[in-house]
Tab-separated table of C-alpha atoms and ligand atoms in Angstrom:
chain	number	residue	atom	x	y	z
E	1	MET	CA	-0.202	1.788	6.534
E	2	SER	CA	-0.631	3.857	3.394
E	3	TRP	CA	2.239	4.189	0.939
E	4	LYS	CA	2.392	7.920	1.512
E	5	LEU	CA	3.110	7.435	5.189
E	6	TRP	CA	5.633	4.703	4.427
E	7	THR	CA	7.568	6.974	2.052
E	8	LEU	CA	7.406	9.807	4.586
E	9	LYS	CA	9.062	7.507	7.095
E	10	LYS	CA	11.791	6.572	4.630
E	11	SER	CA	12.520	10.028	3.278
E	12	LEU	CA	12.151	13.282	5.173
E	13	PHE	CA	13.253	16.644	3.747
E	14	VAL	CA	13.903	19.113	6.526
E	15	TYR	CA	13.952	22.898	6.269
E	16	HIS	CA	15.646	24.665	9.139
E	17	VAL	CA	14.109	27.932	10.364
E	18	ASN	CA	15.845	30.148	12.869
E	19	VAL	CA	13.368	32.554	14.449
E	20	GLY	CA	15.669	34.177	16.978
E	21	ALA	CA	17.843	31.391	18.352
E	22	CYS	CA	21.237	31.944	19.965
E	23	ASN	CA	22.773	29.639	17.309
E	24	ASN	CA	23.576	26.895	19.780
E	25	CYS	CA	20.522	24.904	18.770
E	26	ASP	CA	21.483	25.372	15.116
E	27	ILE	CA	24.916	23.925	15.754
E	28	GLU	CA	23.335	20.884	17.377
E	29	ILE	CA	21.004	20.500	14.387
E	30	VAL	CA	23.937	20.526	11.983
E	31	GLU	CA	25.571	17.889	14.155
E	32	LEU	CA	22.824	15.496	13.047
E	33	LEU	CA	24.427	15.440	9.595
E	34	THR	CA	27.960	14.730	10.812
E	35	PRO	CA	29.475	11.228	10.746
E	36	GLN	CA	28.581	10.704	14.398
E	37	TYR	CA	24.819	10.638	13.719
E	38	ASP	CA	24.516	10.742	9.897
E	39	VAL	CA	20.744	10.902	9.611
E	40	GLU	CA	21.014	10.629	5.812
E	41	ARG	CA	21.155	6.881	6.536
E	42	PHE	CA	17.417	7.191	7.208
E	43	GLY	CA	16.712	9.510	4.295
E	44	ILE	CA	16.661	12.714	6.356
E	45	VAL	CA	18.310	15.590	4.486
E	46	LEU	CA	18.347	19.356	4.816
E	47	VAL	CA	16.831	21.187	1.834
E	48	GLY	CA	17.120	24.790	0.725
E	49	SER	CA	13.516	25.685	-0.022
E	50	PRO	CA	10.443	25.402	2.235
E	51	ARG	CA	8.438	24.173	-0.768
E	52	HIS	CA	10.474	20.959	-0.758
E	53	ALA	CA	10.172	20.403	2.979
E	54	ASP	CA	8.314	17.691	4.872
E	55	ALA	CA	9.353	19.072	8.231
E	56	LEU	CA	10.156	22.524	9.569
E	57	LEU	CA	12.833	22.471	12.223
E	58	VAL	CA	12.221	25.657	14.190
E	59	SER	CA	14.660	27.004	16.750
E	60	GLY	CA	14.476	30.278	18.669
E	61	ILE	CA	11.969	32.312	20.620
E	62	CYS	CA	9.961	33.575	17.643
E	63	THR	CA	10.506	37.305	17.841
E	64	ARG	CA	7.887	39.842	16.815
E	65	GLN	CA	9.786	40.382	13.568
E	66	ALA	CA	10.069	36.685	12.785
E	67	GLU	CA	6.529	35.637	13.664
E	68	PRO	CA	4.754	36.639	10.415
E	69	ARG	CA	7.656	35.196	8.430
E	70	LEU	CA	7.391	31.880	10.241
E	71	GLN	CA	3.662	31.761	9.507
E	72	GLU	CA	4.324	32.577	5.873
E	73	LEU	CA	6.929	29.809	5.718
E	74	TYR	CA	4.488	27.300	7.148
E	75	ARG	CA	1.893	28.333	4.579
E	76	ALA	CA	4.488	27.960	1.817
E	77	THR	CA	5.224	24.315	2.586
E	78	ALA	CA	3.543	21.496	0.714
E	79	LYS	CA	1.369	19.494	3.091
E	80	PRO	CA	1.726	17.099	4.872
E	81	CYS	CA	4.347	19.048	6.758
E	82	VAL	CA	5.177	18.669	10.425
E	83	VAL	CA	6.839	21.157	12.755
E	84	LEU	CA	9.587	20.353	15.229
E	85	CYS	CA	10.207	22.967	17.923
E	86	VAL	CA	13.820	22.557	18.959
E	87	GLY	CA	15.105	23.970	22.243
E	88	SER	CA	13.599	25.572	25.297
E	89	CYS	CA	13.319	28.877	23.465
E	90	ALA	CA	11.038	27.423	20.796
E	91	LEU	CA	9.005	25.587	23.439
E	92	SER	CA	8.271	28.374	25.887
E	93	GLN	CA	10.494	31.336	25.025
E	94	GLY	CA	12.358	30.553	28.260
E	95	VAL	CA	13.741	33.607	30.044
E	96	PHE	CA	12.855	35.802	27.073
E	97	ALA	CA	9.096	35.323	27.530
E	98	ASP	CA	8.451	38.861	28.761
E	99	ALA	CA	11.093	40.574	26.668
E	100	TYR	CA	10.133	43.572	24.552
E	101	HIS	CA	10.888	41.785	21.296
E	102	ALA	CA	9.174	38.452	21.915
E	103	GLY	CA	6.207	37.507	19.755
E	104	HIS	CA	4.050	34.472	20.440
E	105	CYS	CA	5.465	31.012	21.100
E	106	VAL	CA	6.332	29.003	17.987
E	107	ASP	CA	3.426	26.588	18.439
E	108	GLU	CA	0.938	29.424	18.999
E	109	ALA	CA	2.175	31.169	15.867
E	110	ILE	CA	1.786	27.988	13.820
E	111	ARG	CA	-1.609	27.085	15.271
E	112	ALA	CA	-2.864	30.540	14.359
E	113	VAL	CA	-2.345	29.471	10.735
E	114	ASP	CA	-3.296	25.806	10.953
E	115	PRO	CA	-5.088	24.599	14.110
E	116	ASN	CA	-4.433	20.952	13.165
E	117	ALA	CA	-0.688	21.285	12.641
E	118	ILE	CA	1.395	18.400	13.946
E	119	ILE	CA	3.959	19.894	16.305
E	120	ALA	CA	6.657	18.033	18.204
E	121	TYR	CA	8.505	19.582	21.114
E	122	VAL	CA	12.161	18.831	21.780
E	123	PRO	CA	13.225	20.327	25.128
E	124	GLY	CA	16.798	21.171	26.077
E	125	CYS	CA	19.110	24.156	25.925
E	126	PRO	CA	20.354	23.072	23.458
E	127	PRO	CA	18.758	19.607	23.068
E	128	LYS	CA	21.079	16.723	22.308
E	129	PRO	CA	20.911	15.330	18.761
E	130	GLU	CA	19.513	12.104	20.224
E	131	ALA	CA	16.587	14.120	21.595
E	132	MET	CA	15.877	15.543	18.135
E	133	ILE	CA	15.926	12.055	16.651
E	134	LEU	CA	13.451	10.992	19.331
E	135	GLY	CA	11.315	13.974	18.318
E	136	VAL	CA	11.241	12.715	14.717
E	137	ILE	CA	10.157	9.270	15.942
E	138	LYS	CA	7.371	10.837	18.010
E	139	VAL	CA	6.182	12.646	14.884
E	140	TRP	CA	6.083	9.392	12.926
E	141	GLU	CA	4.142	7.728	15.751
E	142	LYS	CA	1.651	10.568	15.705
E	143	LEU	CA	1.284	10.346	11.925
E	144	GLU	CA	0.661	6.605	12.198
E	145	GLU	CA	-1.911	7.189	14.902
E	146	LEU	CA	-3.688	9.720	12.683
E	147	ALA	CA	-3.591	7.251	9.795
E	148	GLY	CA	-5.362	4.769	12.093
E	149	GLY	CA	-2.610	2.197	12.316
E	150	LYS	CA	-0.870	0.815	15.366
E	151	PRO	CA	2.267	2.838	16.141
E	152	ALA	CA	5.192	0.782	14.928
E	153	ALA	CA	7.739	3.584	14.686
E	154	ALA	CA	9.396	2.379	17.899
E	155	ALA	CA	10.700	-0.552	15.839
E	156	HIS	CA	12.304	1.833	13.313
E	157	PRO	CA	16.121	1.666	13.242
E	158	LEU	CA	16.220	5.338	14.200
E	159	ALA	CA	14.698	4.481	17.581
E	160	GLU	CA	17.785	2.404	18.236
E	161	VAL	CA	20.005	5.480	17.695
E	162	ALA	CA	17.865	7.592	19.984
E	163	ARG	CA	18.107	5.073	22.810
E	164	THR	CA	21.905	4.896	22.823
K	1	MET	CA	11.053	0.224	-37.622
K	2	GLY	CA	7.394	1.148	-37.534
K	3	LEU	CA	5.687	3.723	-35.380
K	4	LEU	CA	4.735	1.120	-32.779
K	5	GLY	CA	8.311	-0.076	-32.530
K	6	MET	CA	9.491	3.473	-31.957
K	7	ILE	CA	6.953	4.046	-29.182
K	8	VAL	CA	7.933	0.782	-27.495
K	9	ALA	CA	11.624	1.692	-27.839
K	10	LEU	CA	10.942	5.135	-26.365
K	11	ILE	CA	9.121	3.691	-23.341
K	12	VAL	CA	11.665	0.946	-22.706
K	13	GLY	CA	14.614	3.291	-23.235
K	14	SER	CA	13.182	5.978	-20.964
K	15	ILE	CA	12.282	3.646	-18.118
K	16	GLY	CA	15.603	1.845	-18.387
K	17	THR	CA	17.565	5.086	-18.275
K	18	ILE	CA	15.484	6.397	-15.372
K	19	VAL	CA	16.204	3.243	-13.350
K	20	LEU	CA	19.880	3.531	-14.255
K	21	GLY	CA	19.783	7.214	-13.338
K	22	LEU	CA	18.279	6.556	-9.907
K	23	ALA	CA	21.034	3.986	-9.327
K	24	ALA	CA	23.606	6.574	-10.481
K	25	LYS	CA	22.116	9.081	-8.078
K	26	TRP	CA	22.547	6.593	-5.272
K	27	VAL	CA	26.189	5.965	-6.272
K	28	ASP	CA	26.699	9.733	-6.225
K	29	ARG	CA	25.206	10.131	-2.749
K	30	LYS	CA	26.931	7.053	-1.369
K	31	VAL	CA	30.367	8.095	-2.648
K	32	THR	CA	29.800	11.583	-1.226
K	33	ALA	CA	28.895	10.092	2.137
K	34	ARG	CA	31.911	7.792	2.173
K	35	LEU	CA	34.171	10.739	1.313
K	36	GLN	CA	32.783	12.543	4.347
K	37	TRP	CA	33.301	9.453	6.503
K	38	ARG	CA	29.576	8.814	6.761
K	39	VAL	CA	27.576	5.690	5.958
K	40	GLY	CA	25.191	7.219	3.449
K	41	PRO	CA	21.662	6.377	2.332
K	42	PRO	CA	20.379	2.900	1.410
K	43	TRP	CA	20.233	1.910	-2.272
K	44	TYR	CA	16.517	2.590	-2.674
K	45	GLN	CA	16.729	6.145	-1.294
K	46	PRO	CA	16.418	8.128	-4.587
K	47	ALA	CA	13.401	6.042	-5.647
K	48	VAL	CA	11.695	6.554	-2.284
K	49	ASP	CA	12.364	10.286	-2.489
K	50	CYS	CA	10.582	10.406	-5.856
K	51	LEU	CA	7.694	8.318	-4.561
K	52	LYS	CA	7.273	10.565	-1.554
K	53	LEU	CA	7.254	13.716	-3.688
K	54	MET	CA	4.573	12.097	-5.865
K	55	GLY	CA	2.318	11.781	-2.825
K	56	LYS	CA	2.629	15.379	-1.712
K	57	GLU	CA	0.571	18.439	-2.406
K	58	THR	CA	1.415	20.729	-5.349
K	59	VAL	CA	1.587	24.306	-4.177
K	60	MET	CA	0.856	26.865	-6.866
K	61	PRO	CA	2.456	30.222	-6.088
K	62	ALA	CA	-0.095	33.034	-6.425
K	63	VAL	CA	2.070	34.935	-8.922
K	64	ALA	CA	3.004	31.911	-11.055
K	65	ARG	CA	1.885	31.376	-14.651
K	66	GLY	CA	0.286	27.981	-14.164
K	67	THR	CA	0.698	26.506	-17.649
K	68	GLY	CA	4.363	27.307	-18.118
K	69	PHE	CA	5.152	26.487	-14.517
K	70	LEU	CA	3.643	23.000	-14.664
K	71	ALA	CA	4.476	22.210	-18.309
K	72	ALA	CA	8.187	23.020	-18.032
K	73	PRO	CA	9.240	19.948	-15.998
K	74	VAL	CA	7.331	17.652	-18.353
K	75	VAL	CA	8.929	19.261	-21.426
K	76	GLY	CA	12.354	18.826	-19.845
K	77	LEU	CA	11.695	15.195	-19.018
K	78	SER	CA	10.452	14.398	-22.524
K	79	GLY	CA	13.507	16.013	-24.128
K	80	ALA	CA	15.859	14.057	-21.896
K	81	CYS	CA	13.927	10.793	-22.500
K	82	LEU	CA	14.105	11.245	-26.258
K	83	ALA	CA	17.847	11.960	-26.173
K	84	ALA	CA	18.530	8.944	-23.946
K	85	THR	CA	16.484	6.631	-26.167
K	86	MET	CA	18.255	7.826	-29.306
K	87	LEU	CA	21.612	7.188	-27.638
K	88	TRP	CA	20.621	3.644	-26.736
K	89	ALA	CA	19.233	2.985	-30.209
K	90	MET	CA	22.390	4.206	-31.919
K	91	ASN	CA	24.584	2.141	-29.612
K	92	LEU	CA	22.510	-1.013	-29.953
K	93	TRP	CA	21.972	-1.043	-33.705
K	94	VAL	CA	25.301	0.242	-34.956
K	95	GLY	CA	24.829	-1.386	-38.348
K	96	SER	CA	21.285	-0.254	-39.039
K	97	GLY	CA	20.586	2.941	-40.891
K	98	PHE	CA	19.017	4.609	-37.863
K	99	VAL	CA	18.776	8.264	-38.750
K	100	GLY	CA	19.928	10.572	-36.045
K	101	ASP	CA	23.091	12.514	-35.618
K	102	ALA	CA	25.133	13.901	-32.795
K	103	ILE	CA	23.784	17.419	-33.292
K	104	VAL	CA	20.222	16.249	-32.639
K	105	VAL	CA	21.264	14.518	-29.418
K	106	LEU	CA	23.234	17.557	-28.297
K	107	TYR	CA	20.224	19.740	-29.043
K	108	LEU	CA	17.862	17.447	-27.133
K	109	PHE	CA	20.204	17.523	-24.153
K	110	THR	CA	19.806	21.295	-23.889
K	111	ILE	CA	16.012	21.015	-23.608
K	112	PRO	CA	16.056	20.226	-19.840
K	113	SER	CA	18.082	23.403	-19.227
K	114	LEU	CA	15.756	25.467	-21.398
K	115	ALA	CA	12.714	23.982	-19.659
K	116	THR	CA	14.241	24.727	-16.268
K	117	MET	CA	14.685	28.355	-17.268
K	118	LEU	CA	11.124	28.517	-18.587
K	119	GLY	CA	9.677	27.042	-15.391
K	120	ALA	CA	11.799	29.253	-13.170
K	121	ALA	CA	10.760	32.370	-15.052
K	122	ALA	CA	7.103	31.319	-14.935
K	123	SER	CA	7.185	30.692	-11.192
K	124	GLY	CA	7.372	34.417	-10.481
K	125	SER	CA	9.895	34.064	-7.691
K	126	THR	CA	12.877	36.396	-7.485
K	127	HIS	CA	15.186	33.599	-6.349
K	128	ALA	CA	14.121	31.474	-9.290
K	129	SER	CA	14.576	34.283	-11.813
K	130	VAL	CA	18.107	34.991	-10.607
K	131	GLY	CA	18.729	31.246	-10.914
K	132	ALA	CA	17.278	31.247	-14.430
K	133	SER	CA	19.567	34.061	-15.556
K	134	ARG	CA	22.560	32.190	-14.160
K	135	GLU	CA	21.451	28.988	-15.865
K	136	MET	CA	21.288	30.873	-19.156
K	137	LYS	CA	24.785	32.286	-18.723
K	138	MET	CA	26.168	28.843	-17.950
K	139	LEU	CA	24.379	27.397	-20.981
K	140	LEU	CA	25.964	30.058	-23.197
K	141	SER	CA	29.405	29.339	-21.795
K	142	TYR	CA	29.568	25.527	-21.843
K	143	GLU	CA	27.721	24.751	-25.075
K	144	LEU	CA	30.540	25.963	-27.346
K	145	PRO	CA	33.384	23.870	-25.829
K	146	LEU	CA	31.081	20.844	-25.708
K	147	THR	CA	30.317	21.202	-29.407
K	148	ILE	CA	34.027	21.572	-30.213
K	149	ALA	CA	34.804	18.451	-28.172
K	150	LEU	CA	32.133	16.666	-30.181
K	151	LEU	CA	33.838	17.848	-33.376
K	152	VAL	CA	37.105	16.266	-32.192
K	153	ALA	CA	35.364	12.895	-31.990
K	154	ILE	CA	33.855	13.480	-35.417
K	155	VAL	CA	37.224	14.340	-37.003
K	156	HIS	CA	38.723	11.186	-35.513
K	157	THR	CA	36.022	8.908	-36.851
K	158	GLY	CA	35.806	9.878	-40.483
K	159	ASN	CA	33.956	13.203	-40.548
K	160	SER	CA	30.466	11.843	-40.026
K	161	PHE	CA	27.865	13.378	-37.748
K	162	ARG	CA	26.023	10.071	-37.453
K	163	ILE	CA	26.559	8.650	-33.982
K	164	ALA	CA	26.214	5.102	-35.328
K	165	GLU	CA	29.212	5.774	-37.577
K	166	ILE	CA	31.199	7.371	-34.755
K	167	VAL	CA	30.629	4.223	-32.689
K	168	GLY	CA	31.312	1.919	-35.628
K	169	ALA	CA	34.600	3.610	-36.539
K	170	GLN	CA	35.747	3.380	-32.932
K	171	GLN	CA	34.863	-0.296	-32.675
K	172	SER	CA	36.695	-1.217	-35.847
K	173	GLY	CA	39.633	1.135	-35.171
K	174	HIS	CA	40.565	2.558	-31.787
K	175	ALA	CA	38.652	4.651	-29.246
K	176	VAL	CA	38.906	8.426	-29.628
K	177	ALA	CA	40.218	8.769	-26.067
K	178	LEU	CA	43.323	6.764	-27.019
K	179	SER	CA	44.927	9.857	-28.565
K	180	ILE	CA	46.215	13.162	-27.228
K	181	SER	CA	43.443	15.286	-28.723
K	182	GLY	CA	40.876	12.699	-27.635
K	183	VAL	CA	42.017	12.892	-24.004
K	184	LEU	CA	41.925	16.692	-24.094
K	185	ALA	CA	38.444	16.635	-25.628
K	186	LEU	CA	37.273	14.117	-23.021
K	187	ILE	CA	38.490	16.341	-20.170
K	188	VAL	CA	36.758	19.345	-21.734
K	189	ALA	CA	33.567	17.326	-22.159
K	190	ILE	CA	33.654	16.157	-18.519
K	191	PHE	CA	33.766	19.781	-17.325
K	192	CYS	CA	30.887	20.657	-19.650
K	193	VAL	CA	28.876	17.687	-18.396
K	194	GLN	CA	29.494	18.816	-14.834
K	195	ALA	CA	27.994	22.195	-15.722
K	196	LYS	CA	25.158	20.598	-17.679
K	197	LEU	CA	24.221	18.483	-14.665
K	198	GLY	CA	24.290	21.582	-12.468
K	199	LEU	CA	26.711	20.065	-9.962
K	200	VAL	CA	29.276	21.863	-7.821
K	201	PRO	CA	31.443	23.826	-8.815
K	202	PHE	CA	28.956	24.929	-11.498
K	203	ASP	CA	25.691	24.815	-9.537
K	204	GLN	CA	25.213	28.578	-9.424
K	205	ALA	CA	21.677	28.208	-10.786
K	206	GLU	CA	20.679	26.147	-7.754
K	207	ALA	CA	23.077	27.593	-5.148
K	208	GLU	CA	21.157	26.569	-2.051
K	209	THR	CA	23.165	28.817	0.270
K	210	GLU	CA	22.426	31.959	-1.756
K	211	LEU	CA	19.211	31.347	-3.673
K	212	MET	CA	17.341	28.819	-1.470
K	213	ALA	CA	16.951	26.264	-4.259
K	214	GLY	CA	17.457	28.665	-7.185
K	215	VAL	CA	15.541	27.616	-10.275
K	216	TYR	CA	13.646	24.921	-8.336
K	217	THR	CA	12.624	27.144	-5.409
K	218	GLU	CA	8.886	27.194	-6.105
K	219	TYR	CA	8.412	23.574	-7.112
K	220	SER	CA	6.808	21.085	-4.747
K	221	GLY	CA	5.168	17.670	-4.927
K	222	PRO	CA	4.796	15.839	-8.267
K	223	PRO	CA	6.428	18.547	-10.477
K	224	LEU	CA	9.456	18.422	-8.196
K	225	ALA	CA	9.471	14.646	-8.536
K	226	VAL	CA	9.520	15.049	-12.331
K	227	ILE	CA	12.481	17.436	-12.043
K	228	TYR	CA	14.211	14.979	-9.740
K	229	ILE	CA	13.682	12.165	-12.252
K	230	THR	CA	14.914	14.355	-15.126
K	231	ARG	CA	18.104	15.124	-13.255
K	232	ALA	CA	18.621	11.457	-12.436
K	233	LEU	CA	18.082	10.601	-16.094
K	234	MET	CA	20.636	13.181	-17.195
K	235	LEU	CA	23.091	11.812	-14.639
K	236	ALA	CA	22.864	8.463	-16.448
K	237	ALA	CA	22.528	9.712	-20.029
K	238	LEU	CA	25.407	12.195	-20.140
K	239	PRO	CA	28.122	9.708	-19.059
K	240	ILE	CA	26.704	7.319	-21.672
K	241	PHE	CA	26.987	10.130	-24.217
K	242	LEU	CA	30.667	10.551	-23.297
K	243	ILE	CA	31.287	6.796	-23.546
K	244	THR	CA	29.603	6.792	-26.945
K	245	LEU	CA	31.692	9.645	-28.301
K	246	PHE	CA	35.085	9.046	-26.753
K	247	MET	CA	35.346	5.570	-25.251
K	248	GLY	CA	34.278	3.294	-28.036
K	249	GLY	CA	30.543	3.159	-27.436
K	250	VAL	CA	28.407	1.114	-25.073
K	251	HIS	CA	28.750	-2.637	-25.581
K	252	MET	CA	25.711	-4.767	-24.878
K	253	THR	CA	27.113	-8.229	-25.608
K	254	GLY	CA	29.800	-10.512	-24.227
K	255	TRP	CA	32.471	-9.659	-21.720
K	256	ARG	CA	32.754	-6.111	-23.042
K	257	VAL	CA	29.562	-5.260	-21.127
K	258	ILE	CA	31.795	-5.254	-18.052
K	259	VAL	CA	34.119	-2.726	-19.714
K	260	SER	CA	31.189	-0.436	-20.455
K	261	VAL	CA	29.856	-0.703	-16.898
K	262	LEU	CA	33.316	0.056	-15.508
K	263	GLN	CA	33.658	3.083	-17.797
K	264	PHE	CA	30.238	4.330	-16.675
K	265	VAL	CA	31.012	3.958	-12.971
K	266	LEU	CA	34.432	5.550	-13.469
K	267	LEU	CA	32.927	8.639	-15.127
K	268	LEU	CA	30.283	8.837	-12.393
K	269	VAL	CA	32.888	8.681	-9.645
K	270	VAL	CA	35.015	11.334	-11.375
K	271	ILE	CA	31.988	13.634	-11.558
K	272	THR	CA	31.215	12.978	-7.881
K	273	LEU	CA	34.825	13.619	-6.885
K	274	ILE	CA	34.887	16.941	-8.734
K	275	ARG	CA	31.640	17.840	-7.004
K	276	ASN	CA	32.982	17.012	-3.561
K	277	THR	CA	36.404	18.575	-3.747
K	278	ASN	CA	35.496	21.986	-5.130
K	279	PRO	CA	33.680	25.052	-3.839
K	280	ARG	CA	30.994	26.720	-5.914
K	281	VAL	CA	32.553	29.373	-8.162
K	282	ARG	CA	30.931	32.730	-8.817
K	283	ILE	CA	28.974	33.022	-12.041
K	284	ASP	CA	31.572	35.323	-13.633
K	285	GLN	CA	34.340	32.892	-12.668
K	286	GLY	CA	32.341	30.067	-14.206
K	287	VAL	CA	31.854	31.924	-17.498
K	288	TRP	CA	35.514	32.992	-17.500
K	289	PHE	CA	36.605	29.406	-16.919
K	290	PHE	CA	34.647	28.083	-19.877
K	291	TRP	CA	35.365	30.906	-22.312
K	292	TYR	CA	39.016	31.581	-21.647
K	293	LEU	CA	40.310	28.241	-20.386
K	294	VAL	CA	38.150	25.378	-21.611
K	295	THR	CA	37.328	26.694	-25.090
K	296	PRO	CA	41.012	27.277	-26.096
K	297	VAL	CA	41.870	23.774	-24.868
K	298	ALA	CA	39.014	22.395	-26.940
K	299	LEU	CA	40.197	24.360	-29.984
K	300	ALA	CA	43.756	23.082	-29.492
K	301	ALA	CA	42.406	19.525	-29.329
K	302	LEU	CA	40.482	20.103	-32.542
K	303	ALA	CA	43.585	21.458	-34.293
K	304	LEU	CA	45.659	18.489	-33.092
K	305	ALA	CA	43.027	16.066	-34.269
K	306	MET	CA	42.903	17.675	-37.728
K	307	ILE	CA	46.700	17.649	-38.041
K	308	GLY	CA	46.744	14.021	-36.925
K	309	GLN	CA	44.114	13.089	-39.486
K	310	HIS	CA	45.875	14.950	-42.279
K	311	TYR	CA	49.254	13.286	-41.691
K	312	GLU	CA	47.681	10.023	-40.574
K	313	VAL	CA	49.256	10.055	-37.129
K	314	THR	CA	46.673	8.143	-35.085
K	315	TRP	CA	47.998	9.019	-31.648
K	316	LEU	CA	47.641	12.773	-32.160
S	401	SF4	S1	17.179	26.785	23.627
S	401	SF4	FE1	19.128	27.437	24.503
S	401	SF4	S2	20.606	26.858	22.942
S	401	SF4	FE2	18.627	26.844	21.954
S	401	SF4	S3	18.385	28.862	21.056
S	401	SF4	FE3	17.461	28.936	23.090
S	401	SF4	S4	19.082	29.683	24.442
S	401	SF4	FE4	20.057	28.984	22.549
């Protein structure tokens, strides 16, 4: 495992993007930082600028207005940067799929910019914080797979939290 | 001391202070977490953060002026390193005739702020330029009380600007903070240090809820790591500066090492507590606070100290 991947597993700066969510997903995301889950134990913190981010946490259906902004945000991040789609809205636009204001799905919008983007999907309306933690572990497993190593992220202490 | 000795001292002093600063950063984050009833990050977290930023891509904004944008963090780091090394040297070799006075150290400590402004202005981002203007206003408001607080220490220790003599006078007599004016000056200096470190309630330049990351908005990868290291270094160096001026200097021998470590941790925890129990003030409130509240207190402390010196009342 390269040192870059190791540090990415020990320290993850997250930038939260709301592209038309109902705010319920956002509340669940903030819950990750509360004493109950406290993901700072694993070096995961929210940051204020996309340039600092290692992960974009996207919630919402990606409206027509928000779509170009989301793409611009993804371009602004320093790579490697992964994307986590949080909530049914971000996954498939849910019941809003045919609405007048809906743009493309979050993953389609991102893939239009970078076809090789690493995207994790966290279903739920809203997903439980445990599910988001599991999403982060899946991302690490994928990164390890891409780096050619055996996936060992399941042994990470975070996996323990996700299982409970 | 020859040129080689100075270079070795600079490298050792810088690396030592950076390690101490990363540890201080961890103490800061851990205390914050415990205050919020959380567990907090492991002890190696700040170092891993730096390492990770080193391995990331550097994004150059299309509108940025490359040279100023990339040179600014390095300039800031070198200024802070030099100041920290001088502090260590003057504390370690109190007796030697090491040239270097408090004004030089104070001046070197402003270089990180100046470099931050330069980099923010060169990055071409509106968020960063608003942050830079706020940083400048804060600099103009806290520099004066800090200098006056420094003068209090100087009046107490025999009117010399040489830090070695300030430390020496305190070690043979009593610490500056063991007098009324000394306590006032120390409180003033702690507020100024809080603003210098850019911590809440004086973090208007960074203000992540209004300005994304303010002056640091456009930085990514290795330059951001350099900024991170500079801030960690300042978090270690400024409390040491306060100990040097007001608390009898840093002791490196015998049981008094423990006293110095305790003083350092105490100052760090006070700074963290201020940061955690206050909201961010508006920029005009911040300037008002320093000009109309902190500066008069500092002036009063200076007057008390001068009266005390004139009539030889040591507790004034
Ligand atoms: S997935 Fe559900 S909770 Fe989340 S933004 Fe959509 S509607 Fe709201």
